Coordinates of C-alpha atoms in Angstrom, one line a residue:
M1 CA -0.1 -0.1 -0.1
A2 CA 1.3 3.4 -0.9
N3 CA 3.3 5.3 1.7
L4 CA 2.4 9.0 1.7
E5 CA 6.1 10.1 3.1
D6 CA 7.2 9.1 -0.6
D7 CA 5.9 12.2 -1.2
P8 CA 7.8 14.6 1.1
Q9 CA 6.7 17.8 -0.5
G10 CA 3.5 17.0 -0.7
D11 CA 3.3 18.5 -4.4
G12 CA 0.7 16.4 -5.5
G13 CA 0.7 12.3 -6.4
Q14 CA -1.9 12.8 -9.5
L15 CA 1.5 15.2 -11.1
A16 CA 4.3 12.6 -10.8
E17 CA 3.4 10.6 -13.2
R18 CA 6.2 10.9 -16.4
P19 CA 3.7 13.1 -19.3
S20 CA 3.9 11.3 -22.5
S21 CA 6.0 14.3 -24.5
P22 CA 8.7 16.8 -23.2
H23 CA 6.2 19.7 -23.4
L24 CA 4.2 17.8 -21.0
E25 CA 7.0 16.8 -18.8
A26 CA 7.9 21.1 -18.4
L27 CA 4.0 21.9 -17.6
S28 CA 4.2 18.5 -15.3
Q29 CA 6.9 20.0 -13.5
K30 CA 5.0 23.7 -13.4
A31 CA 2.0 22.3 -12.2
R32 CA 4.0 20.9 -9.1
D33 CA 5.4 24.2 -8.8
Y34 CA 2.7 26.1 -8.6
A35 CA 1.0 23.3 -6.0
R36 CA 3.7 23.7 -3.4
N37 CA 3.7 27.3 -4.0
A38 CA -0.3 27.2 -2.9
R39 CA 1.1 27.5 0.8
S40 CA 3.7 29.9 1.9
E41 CA 6.9 28.5 2.6
N42 CA 6.2 28.9 6.4
T43 CA 3.2 26.9 6.3
R44 CA 4.1 23.9 4.1
R45 CA 7.1 23.6 6.7
A46 CA 4.5 23.8 9.7
Y47 CA 2.6 21.5 7.8
D48 CA 5.8 19.0 6.9
A49 CA 6.1 19.1 10.6
D50 CA 2.2 18.1 11.1
W51 CA 2.4 15.2 9.1
R52 CA 5.6 13.5 9.9
Q53 CA 4.2 13.7 13.6
F54 CA 0.8 11.6 12.2
A55 CA 3.0 9.3 10.1
A56 CA 4.9 8.5 13.4
W57 CA 2.1 8.0 15.3
L58 CA 0.6 5.5 12.7
R59 CA 3.8 3.6 12.7
R60 CA 3.8 2.9 16.5
Q61 CA 0.2 1.5 16.3
G62 CA 0.9 -0.9 13.4
L63 CA -1.2 1.0 11.0
D64 CA -1.6 2.3 7.1
P65 CA -1.7 5.9 5.9
L66 CA -3.8 4.7 2.8
P67 CA -6.9 5.2 2.8
P68 CA -7.4 7.8 4.9
D69 CA -9.9 6.6 7.8
P70 CA -11.5 8.9 10.1
Q71 CA -11.8 6.7 13.3
T72 CA -8.2 6.7 12.3
V73 CA -7.5 10.2 13.0
G74 CA -10.3 10.6 15.6
L75 CA -7.8 8.7 18.3
Y76 CA -5.0 10.7 17.0
L77 CA -6.8 13.8 17.6
A78 CA -7.4 12.0 21.5
A79 CA -4.2 10.7 21.9
C80 CA -2.2 14.7 21.3
V81 CA -4.5 15.9 23.3
E82 CA -3.8 13.8 26.9
G83 CA -0.3 14.0 25.5
S84 CA 2.5 10.8 26.2
P85 CA 5.5 10.3 28.5
G86 CA 7.8 13.2 27.1
R87 CA 4.9 14.7 24.9
D88 CA 3.0 17.4 26.5
P89 CA -0.3 17.4 25.8
L90 CA -1.3 20.0 22.4
S91 CA -3.5 22.7 23.1
V92 CA -6.9 23.0 20.6
A93 CA -5.3 25.7 18.4
S94 CA -2.4 23.5 17.9
L95 CA -4.2 20.5 17.8
E96 CA -6.8 22.2 14.2
R97 CA -3.5 23.1 12.9
R98 CA -2.7 19.9 12.9
L99 CA -5.5 18.7 11.7
A100 CA -5.2 21.4 9.0
G101 CA -1.8 19.9 8.0
I102 CA -3.0 16.2 7.6
C103 CA -5.9 16.8 5.7
W104 CA -3.9 19.2 3.1
R105 CA -1.1 16.3 2.5
Y106 CA -4.3 13.9 1.5
R107 CA -5.8 16.6 -0.8
Q108 CA -2.6 16.5 -2.2
R109 CA -2.5 13.1 -2.6
G110 CA -6.2 13.0 -4.4
A111 CA -7.2 11.1 -1.0
P112 CA -9.5 13.4 0.6
L113 CA -10.1 13.2 4.1
D114 CA -13.6 14.3 5.3
T115 CA -13.3 15.9 8.6
S116 CA -17.3 16.7 8.8
E117 CA -17.4 12.2 9.4
R118 CA -18.6 12.2 12.8
H119 CA -15.6 10.1 14.2
I120 CA -13.7 13.4 13.7
S121 CA -16.1 15.9 14.4
T122 CA -17.5 14.6 17.5
V123 CA -14.3 13.9 18.9
L124 CA -12.9 17.7 17.9
A125 CA -15.9 19.0 19.0
G126 CA -16.0 17.2 22.6
I127 CA -12.0 18.4 22.8
R128 CA -13.0 22.0 22.2
R129 CA -15.4 21.6 25.1
A130 CA -13.2 19.9 27.2
H131 CA -10.1 21.9 26.7
G132 CA -10.6 25.0 24.4
R133 CA -9.3 28.6 25.8
P134 CA -8.7 31.9 24.9
P135 CA -6.2 32.3 22.4
L136 CA -2.9 33.6 23.7
Q137 CA -1.6 36.8 22.3
K138 CA 1.7 38.3 22.7
E139 CA 2.3 41.5 24.4
A140 CA 1.9 44.8 22.2
I141 CA 4.7 46.9 21.7
F142 CA 3.7 50.5 22.1
A143 CA 6.0 53.7 20.0
D144 CA 7.3 54.2 23.6
E145 CA 8.5 51.0 24.2
L146 CA 9.8 50.8 20.8
L147 CA 11.9 53.4 21.3
A148 CA 13.6 52.1 24.4
M149 CA 14.5 48.8 22.2
L150 CA 15.8 50.7 19.6
A151 CA 18.3 52.5 22.2
T152 CA 19.7 48.9 23.6
L153 CA 21.0 48.3 20.1
E154 CA 24.6 48.5 19.0
M155 CA 25.3 51.1 16.2
D156 CA 27.2 48.8 14.4
L157 CA 26.1 47.3 10.9
R158 CA 24.1 44.3 12.4
G159 CA 22.3 46.9 15.1
I160 CA 21.6 49.0 12.3
R161 CA 20.1 46.1 10.1
D162 CA 18.5 45.4 13.6
R163 CA 16.9 49.0 14.1
A164 CA 15.2 49.1 10.0
I165 CA 13.6 45.7 10.8
L166 CA 12.2 46.4 14.0
A167 CA 10.6 50.6 12.9
I168 CA 9.4 48.9 9.7
G169 CA 7.8 45.9 10.9
F170 CA 5.9 48.8 13.6
A171 CA 5.0 51.0 11.0
G172 CA 4.2 48.6 8.5
G173 CA 2.2 45.9 11.1
L174 CA 4.1 43.4 9.3
R175 CA 4.1 39.7 10.2
R176 CA 7.6 38.2 10.8
S177 CA 7.6 36.2 7.0
E178 CA 6.7 39.4 5.6
I179 CA 9.8 41.3 6.6
V180 CA 12.0 39.0 5.5
G181 CA 10.0 38.7 2.2
L182 CA 11.3 41.7 1.5
D183 CA 13.0 42.0 -1.8
C184 CA 14.5 45.9 -3.1
G185 CA 12.5 45.7 -6.2
P186 CA 10.2 43.6 -7.5
D187 CA 10.4 40.0 -9.7
Q188 CA 14.1 40.0 -8.0
T189 CA 14.1 36.5 -5.9
E190 CA 12.1 33.8 -6.1
D191 CA 11.5 33.6 -2.7
G192 CA 10.6 36.9 -2.3
T193 CA 7.0 38.1 -0.9
G194 CA 6.9 41.7 -1.6
W195 CA 9.1 44.6 -1.9
I196 CA 9.6 48.0 -1.5
E197 CA 10.2 51.3 -3.2
I198 CA 11.1 54.6 -1.3
F199 CA 10.2 57.9 -2.6
P200 CA 12.3 61.1 -1.6
A201 CA 10.7 64.0 -0.1
G202 CA 7.9 65.6 -2.2
E203 CA 7.9 63.0 -4.8
D204 CA 4.8 60.7 -5.2
I205 CA 3.6 58.1 -7.4
S206 CA -0.4 60.4 -7.2
S207 CA 1.7 63.3 -7.9
A208 CA 1.3 65.7 -5.2
S209 CA 3.0 68.3 -4.0
N210 CA 4.2 68.7 -0.2
N211 CA 4.8 65.5 0.7
D212 CA 7.5 63.8 3.2
G213 CA 8.1 61.1 1.2
G214 CA 8.1 57.3 2.6
A215 CA 8.2 54.2 1.5
V216 CA 5.5 52.0 -0.2
L217 CA 5.6 48.0 0.2
Q218 CA 3.9 45.4 -1.4
I219 CA 2.9 42.6 0.1
S220 CA 1.7 39.4 -0.8
G221 CA 0.3 38.1 2.8
K222 CA -2.3 35.4 3.5
T223 CA -5.3 37.9 1.9
G224 CA -3.8 38.5 -1.3
W225 CA -1.6 41.6 -2.1
R226 CA -1.6 44.8 -0.2
E227 CA 0.0 48.0 -0.4
V228 CA 1.5 49.2 2.5
E229 CA 2.5 53.4 3.2
I230 CA 5.6 53.7 5.2
G231 CA 5.5 57.9 6.3
R232 CA 9.2 59.1 7.6
G233 CA 9.4 59.7 11.2
T234 CA 10.3 63.4 12.9
R235 CA 13.9 62.3 14.1
P236 CA 16.3 59.6 11.4
E237 CA 17.4 57.8 14.7
T238 CA 13.7 56.6 15.1
C239 CA 12.0 57.0 11.3
P240 CA 11.5 53.8 9.8
V241 CA 12.4 54.9 6.6
A242 CA 15.7 56.7 7.4
L243 CA 16.7 53.4 9.5
L244 CA 15.8 51.2 6.0
E245 CA 17.8 53.9 4.1
T246 CA 21.1 53.5 6.1
W247 CA 20.8 49.8 6.6
M248 CA 20.8 49.5 2.7
R249 CA 23.6 52.1 1.7
L250 CA 25.6 51.0 4.4
G251 CA 25.5 47.1 3.8
R252 CA 25.5 48.0 -0.1
I253 CA 21.6 46.5 -0.7
S254 CA 20.3 47.7 -3.8
H255 CA 19.0 44.2 -5.1
G256 CA 17.6 41.1 -4.3
P257 CA 16.4 39.7 0.1
L258 CA 15.9 43.4 1.9
F259 CA 17.2 42.0 5.0
R260 CA 19.6 39.9 5.0
P261 CA 22.4 38.1 7.9
V262 CA 25.7 39.8 8.9
A263 CA 28.9 37.7 9.6
R264 CA 30.4 38.1 13.3
K265 CA 33.7 38.3 12.7
N266 CA 34.3 40.6 9.8
G267 CA 30.8 42.3 9.9
G268 CA 30.2 41.4 5.7
V269 CA 26.7 41.4 4.7
S270 CA 25.4 37.5 3.6
P271 CA 23.3 37.3 -0.1
E272 CA 20.8 35.1 1.8
R273 CA 17.3 36.0 3.4
L274 CA 17.3 36.3 6.8
T275 CA 14.9 33.8 8.6
D276 CA 11.9 35.1 9.8
K277 CA 12.6 33.6 13.4
H278 CA 15.3 36.6 13.6
V279 CA 12.6 38.8 13.9
A280 CA 11.3 37.0 16.8
R281 CA 14.4 36.3 18.6
L282 CA 15.1 40.1 18.0
V283 CA 12.0 41.4 19.7
Q284 CA 12.3 39.6 22.5
K285 CA 16.0 40.3 22.9
T286 CA 15.3 43.8 23.1
A287 CA 12.1 43.6 25.0
L288 CA 14.2 42.5 27.8
A289 CA 16.8 44.4 27.3
A290 CA 14.5 47.6 27.4
G291 CA 13.1 46.4 30.7
I292 CA 9.1 46.1 29.4
R293 CA 7.4 44.4 31.6
G294 CA 9.5 43.8 34.4
D295 CA 6.3 42.6 36.7
L296 CA 7.4 38.8 34.8
T297 CA 9.8 36.8 34.8
E298 CA 12.1 36.6 32.1
G299 CA 10.9 33.1 31.2
E300 CA 7.5 35.3 31.1
R301 CA 8.8 37.6 29.4
R302 CA 10.3 36.1 26.7
R303 CA 7.0 33.7 26.1
A304 CA 4.7 37.2 26.4
F305 CA 7.2 38.9 23.0
G306 CA 7.3 37.7 19.4
G307 CA 7.4 38.7 16.1
H308 CA 3.6 39.6 16.5
S309 CA 3.6 42.3 19.3
L310 CA 5.2 45.1 16.4
R311 CA 1.9 43.9 14.4
A312 CA -0.2 44.2 17.8
G313 CA 1.4 47.2 19.0
L314 CA 0.4 49.8 15.9
A315 CA -2.9 48.0 15.9
S316 CA -3.6 49.4 19.4
S317 CA -1.4 52.5 18.8
A318 CA -3.0 54.3 15.7
Q319 CA -5.7 56.9 16.7
I320 CA -7.8 56.4 13.7
E321 CA -10.5 54.8 11.4
E322 CA -10.2 51.3 12.6
A323 CA -11.1 50.6 8.8
H324 CA -8.1 52.3 7.8
V325 CA -5.8 49.7 10.4
Q326 CA -7.4 46.8 8.9
K327 CA -7.0 48.3 5.6
H328 CA -3.0 48.3 6.6
L329 CA -2.5 45.1 7.9
G330 CA -4.5 43.5 5.8
H331 CA -7.1 41.6 7.2
A332 CA -10.3 40.5 5.8
S333 CA -12.4 41.0 9.1
A334 CA -12.7 43.8 11.3
E335 CA -13.0 42.0 13.9
M336 CA -9.6 40.2 13.2
T337 CA -8.2 43.5 13.4
R338 CA -9.5 43.8 17.0
R339 CA -7.8 41.3 17.9
Y340 CA -4.9 42.5 17.4
Q341 CA -6.0 45.7 19.4
R342 CA -4.7 45.0 22.9
K343 CA -5.9 49.2 24.2
R344 CA -9.1 49.8 22.8
D345 CA -11.6 52.3 23.6
R346 CA -13.5 50.1 25.8
F347 CA -17.3 50.3 26.5
R348 CA -17.5 53.4 24.5
V349 CA -20.8 51.8 23.3
N350 CA -22.9 50.8 26.4
L351 CA -25.3 48.6 25.7
T352 CA -26.8 48.1 29.3
K353 CA -27.0 52.4 29.6
A354 CA -29.0 51.7 26.2
A355 CA -31.1 49.3 27.5
G356 CA -32.3 51.5 29.9
L357 CA -30.6 49.5 33.2

């Protein structure tokens, strides 16, 4: 019986058959490439890990992955949420993501898994009822806290790069994958997920006059392409655009990935793209160094801050109409934007008084 691990990329078993001509073979390769690009690199990596965990559990139980069996999947979900020696139980959110990864792999093999089947749906509903909790959110970083974080960084090339990452990530309300996915221009790399264009003062794509200029980011995010405008700040040492220009000039970066590793020994800039994990570590390190949320233990503070802290900070700080924040962040709904607003005007609409109580 077929083993789904024979297709580690999950690019579709139906596309793996050898075409009858060179032309069809080229099209088949293109189709596989498009299938891989149907999900972001981070999502594919997570789904691959989800499948490896599921496949390993099946092997331990002496079970075969094909055909997909809803009852077996239901047992696996129960096993995950209960945990085992050496393995912590999964949260409901992690369990749902793992199920999504399993379903995605089965679909790629042309053997879809029906999650509405009772052996899955009722088990999952029971798990949600017994173990469901409100989603844990990263602490938001506000403008004054961001300034304190910037001040903890050195003025070497690495510190200049990290200043630009923090400032651009905050001002753009970007996900960490969106930050490191930026290129210096369009169509410069195969793995880029966006690019940046810098406009000097007085120059604007709309030909308007008397403006300070800034940066325009074209971002391919979860909800499709969006355009993000980042205006210039009042001080060069904290202005996101000025910090970015300094990084590009000193790092001699004009083509390809915008943010790249810097060697510790000689300070040379790598041609490779920085990973999104660097953004999470950077936010955690500088938040701790700046003493933010000093009421928490160091371990709690590390868990409290991450890449999303920048995004949540902008959403919570921006004193403008919610629709503008929603568009800037690329959210499909206003409800999602509100989840990011850690400090918003609560109880402004008071239904208790409106009802006459």
